[in-house]
Each structure stands twice: as C-alpha cells, then as structure tokens.
C-alpha cells in the first residue's frame, strides 16, 4: 500500500466512530514506518473528529507503527495495548491519551457486536 491508501483506509475506519459524547480534546499523531511511510493526525475536539494527512506538532501522543499493524489496530483486529506490549506499536507522549483513542476504536467493535446480536434475534 502507498501512503495515500493507508491514510484513506485509516480515515474511513476512524470516521465510523461516534464521538459526539467525547467532549475533551485529544490530538494524536500517527507515524507510519516502513512501506507507505508518512504521518497524519487524528483530532477529537468537542464531539467532532478530524483525520488529516499532516503532522500535528502539538499532539498529546504519537503512535508509531507499520501500516499493516496500525490498520489492524484501527479495524479492531489488533488491540493497541497488545501491540504496544509486543513491540508492534511505539508510543511517545501521554499513555493515557493513547488509551482514550483505543477506547474510541473499541466502541465501534462493541456496537457492531450488539447490532449482530439484535439481527440474529429478529431472524
């Protein structure tokens, strides 16, 4: 994958999240290393989400990973804490803010499971 494909895939995953109840400010820079390397940021502020293909120098936390690992984190197939523990994800800055981002990522996975259960019940 090239940088643009990585960015668009990650952005699409993040935009699935409902952040309307997130009232704090969270700025995360993502550094993709290896194939397709580049940087982009995710910002949550007052219930709005922005994902842009720029570096964010005044971030709370920076996440560093390969495209493959980061995209697995964004789609929920790889837990960020597990990725950090085994060295697939490097974190610079506020670990608490990184955990907030992980909770937002996981919120869609939980929502999808609830929807699937309701669909099975009504079938």
mmCIF file of C-alpha atoms in Angstrom:
data_model
loop_
_atom_site.group_PDB
_atom_site.id
_atom_site.type_symbol
_atom_site.label_atom_id
_atom_site.label_comp_id
_atom_site.label_asym_id
_atom_site.label_seq_id
_atom_site.Cartn_x
_atom_site.Cartn_y
_atom_site.Cartn_z
ATOM 1 C CA UNK A 1 0.000 0.000 0.000
ATOM 2 C CA UNK A 2 1.135 3.534 -0.605
ATOM 3 C CA UNK A 3 0.738 6.382 1.880
ATOM 4 C CA UNK A 4 -2.482 7.708 0.336
ATOM 5 C CA UNK A 5 -4.159 4.278 0.500
ATOM 6 C CA UNK A 6 -3.046 3.809 4.107
ATOM 7 C CA UNK A 7 -4.326 7.242 5.077
ATOM 8 C CA UNK A 8 -7.691 6.796 3.332
ATOM 9 C CA UNK A 9 -8.194 3.345 4.897
ATOM 10 C CA UNK A 10 -7.366 4.598 8.397
ATOM 11 C CA UNK A 11 -9.543 7.695 7.927
ATOM 12 C CA UNK A 12 -12.510 5.570 6.831
ATOM 13 C CA UNK A 13 -12.135 3.392 9.936
ATOM 14 C CA UNK A 14 -11.941 6.405 12.256
ATOM 15 C CA UNK A 15 -14.959 8.068 10.665
ATOM 16 C CA UNK A 16 -17.077 5.037 11.642
ATOM 17 C CA UNK A 17 -16.746 6.139 15.258
ATOM 18 C CA UNK A 18 -19.441 8.094 17.017
ATOM 19 C CA UNK A 19 -17.538 10.693 19.038
ATOM 20 C CA UNK A 20 -20.413 13.056 19.788
ATOM 21 C CA UNK A 21 -20.121 12.310 23.511
ATOM 22 C CA UNK A 22 -16.359 12.866 23.583
ATOM 23 C CA UNK A 23 -16.104 16.403 24.948
ATOM 24 C CA UNK A 24 -12.377 16.598 25.712
ATOM 25 C CA UNK A 25 -9.535 17.424 23.344
ATOM 26 C CA UNK A 26 -7.357 14.611 22.019
ATOM 27 C CA UNK A 27 -4.657 15.110 19.384
ATOM 28 C CA UNK A 28 -2.800 12.042 18.130
ATOM 29 C CA UNK A 29 -0.087 11.992 15.503
ATOM 30 C CA UNK A 30 0.308 8.721 13.642
ATOM 31 C CA UNK A 31 3.707 7.937 12.128
ATOM 32 C CA UNK A 32 3.627 5.061 9.666
ATOM 33 C CA UNK A 33 7.024 3.438 9.244
ATOM 34 C CA UNK A 34 8.240 1.088 6.532
ATOM 35 C CA UNK A 35 6.259 0.666 3.333
ATOM 36 C CA UNK A 36 3.989 3.663 2.697
ATOM 37 C CA UNK A 37 5.628 5.706 5.441
ATOM 38 C CA UNK A 38 4.238 9.089 6.328
ATOM 39 C CA UNK A 39 2.412 10.961 9.057
ATOM 40 C CA UNK A 40 -1.170 12.028 9.700
ATOM 41 C CA UNK A 41 -3.213 13.056 12.689
ATOM 42 C CA UNK A 42 -6.443 12.275 14.452
ATOM 43 C CA UNK A 43 -8.034 15.033 16.499
ATOM 44 C CA UNK A 44 -11.125 14.836 18.653
ATOM 45 C CA UNK A 45 -12.488 18.076 19.993
ATOM 46 C CA UNK A 46 -15.925 18.877 21.417
ATOM 47 C CA UNK A 47 -17.563 15.856 19.799
ATOM 48 C CA UNK A 48 -16.019 16.274 16.352
ATOM 49 C CA UNK A 49 -13.416 14.113 14.668
ATOM 50 C CA UNK A 50 -10.776 15.234 12.182
ATOM 51 C CA UNK A 51 -8.338 12.966 10.360
ATOM 52 C CA UNK A 52 -5.895 14.871 8.182
ATOM 53 C CA UNK A 53 -2.727 13.990 6.245
ATOM 54 C CA UNK A 54 -0.431 16.356 8.124
ATOM 55 C CA UNK A 55 1.895 16.205 11.095
ATOM 56 C CA UNK A 56 0.426 17.614 14.308
ATOM 57 C CA UNK A 57 3.285 19.082 16.290
ATOM 58 C CA UNK A 58 1.228 19.999 19.359
ATOM 59 C CA UNK A 59 -0.106 16.456 19.879
ATOM 60 C CA UNK A 60 -0.804 14.700 23.167
ATOM 61 C CA UNK A 61 0.618 11.411 21.953
ATOM 62 C CA UNK A 62 2.396 9.993 18.919
ATOM 63 C CA UNK A 63 1.799 6.434 17.732
ATOM 64 C CA UNK A 64 4.435 4.760 15.574
ATOM 65 C CA UNK A 65 3.740 1.521 13.700
ATOM 66 C CA UNK A 66 3.878 -0.169 10.332
ATOM 67 C CA UNK A 67 0.870 0.323 8.091
ATOM 68 C CA UNK A 68 -0.182 -3.309 8.488
ATOM 69 C CA UNK A 69 -0.156 -3.168 12.275
ATOM 70 C CA UNK A 70 -1.783 0.249 12.537
ATOM 71 C CA UNK A 71 -4.610 -0.680 10.184
ATOM 72 C CA UNK A 72 -5.231 -3.809 12.253
ATOM 73 C CA UNK A 73 -5.475 -1.577 15.316
ATOM 74 C CA UNK A 74 -7.948 0.774 13.612
ATOM 75 C CA UNK A 75 -10.191 -2.042 12.401
ATOM 76 C CA UNK A 76 -10.183 -3.627 15.854
ATOM 77 C CA UNK A 77 -8.432 -6.872 14.897
ATOM 78 C CA UNK A 78 -5.317 -5.948 16.925
ATOM 79 C CA UNK A 79 -5.607 -4.473 20.393
ATOM 80 C CA UNK A 80 -3.348 -1.435 20.798
ATOM 81 C CA UNK A 81 -2.252 -2.487 24.301
ATOM 82 C CA UNK A 82 -1.226 -5.915 22.996
ATOM 83 C CA UNK A 83 0.560 -4.295 20.039
ATOM 84 C CA UNK A 84 2.441 -1.983 22.420
ATOM 85 C CA UNK A 85 3.355 -4.856 24.730
ATOM 86 C CA UNK A 86 4.857 -6.958 21.936
ATOM 87 C CA UNK A 87 6.658 -4.022 20.294
ATOM 88 C CA UNK A 88 4.436 -3.578 17.228
ATOM 89 C CA UNK A 89 3.330 -0.130 18.416
ATOM 90 C CA UNK A 90 5.566 2.558 19.864
ATOM 91 C CA UNK A 91 4.052 5.369 21.890
ATOM 92 C CA UNK A 92 5.605 8.741 22.617
ATOM 93 C CA UNK A 93 3.804 11.074 24.980
ATOM 94 C CA UNK A 94 0.751 10.608 27.172
ATOM 95 C CA UNK A 95 -0.125 6.904 27.521
ATOM 96 C CA UNK A 96 -3.494 7.857 28.983
ATOM 97 C CA UNK A 97 -4.407 9.662 25.765
ATOM 98 C CA UNK A 98 -3.352 6.611 23.752
ATOM 99 C CA UNK A 99 -5.745 4.539 25.868
ATOM 100 C CA UNK A 100 -8.552 7.033 25.206
ATOM 101 C CA UNK A 101 -8.024 6.531 21.474
ATOM 102 C CA UNK A 102 -8.086 2.742 21.981
ATOM 103 C CA UNK A 103 -11.440 3.040 23.790
ATOM 104 C CA UNK A 104 -12.869 5.008 20.868
ATOM 105 C CA UNK A 105 -11.648 2.349 18.424
ATOM 106 C CA UNK A 106 -13.181 -0.415 20.549
ATOM 107 C CA UNK A 107 -16.527 1.390 20.822
ATOM 108 C CA UNK A 108 -17.366 0.546 17.203
ATOM 109 C CA UNK A 109 -16.467 -3.096 17.666
ATOM 110 C CA UNK A 110 -18.847 -3.336 20.649
ATOM 111 C CA UNK A 111 -21.580 -1.526 18.697
ATOM 112 C CA UNK A 112 -21.164 -3.942 15.757
ATOM 113 C CA UNK A 113 -21.466 -6.950 18.105
ATOM 114 C CA UNK A 114 -24.690 -5.573 19.631
ATOM 115 C CA UNK A 115 -26.147 -4.960 16.170
ATOM 116 C CA UNK A 116 -25.243 -8.501 15.082
ATOM 117 C CA UNK A 117 -26.935 -9.970 18.186
ATOM 118 C CA UNK A 118 -30.128 -7.983 17.506
ATOM 119 C CA UNK A 119 -30.149 -9.105 13.873
ATOM 120 C CA UNK A 120 -29.839 -12.781 14.904
ATOM 121 C CA UNK A 121 -32.678 -12.438 17.444
ATOM 122 C CA UNK A 122 -35.078 -10.941 14.943
ATOM 123 C CA UNK A 123 -34.309 -13.538 12.260
#
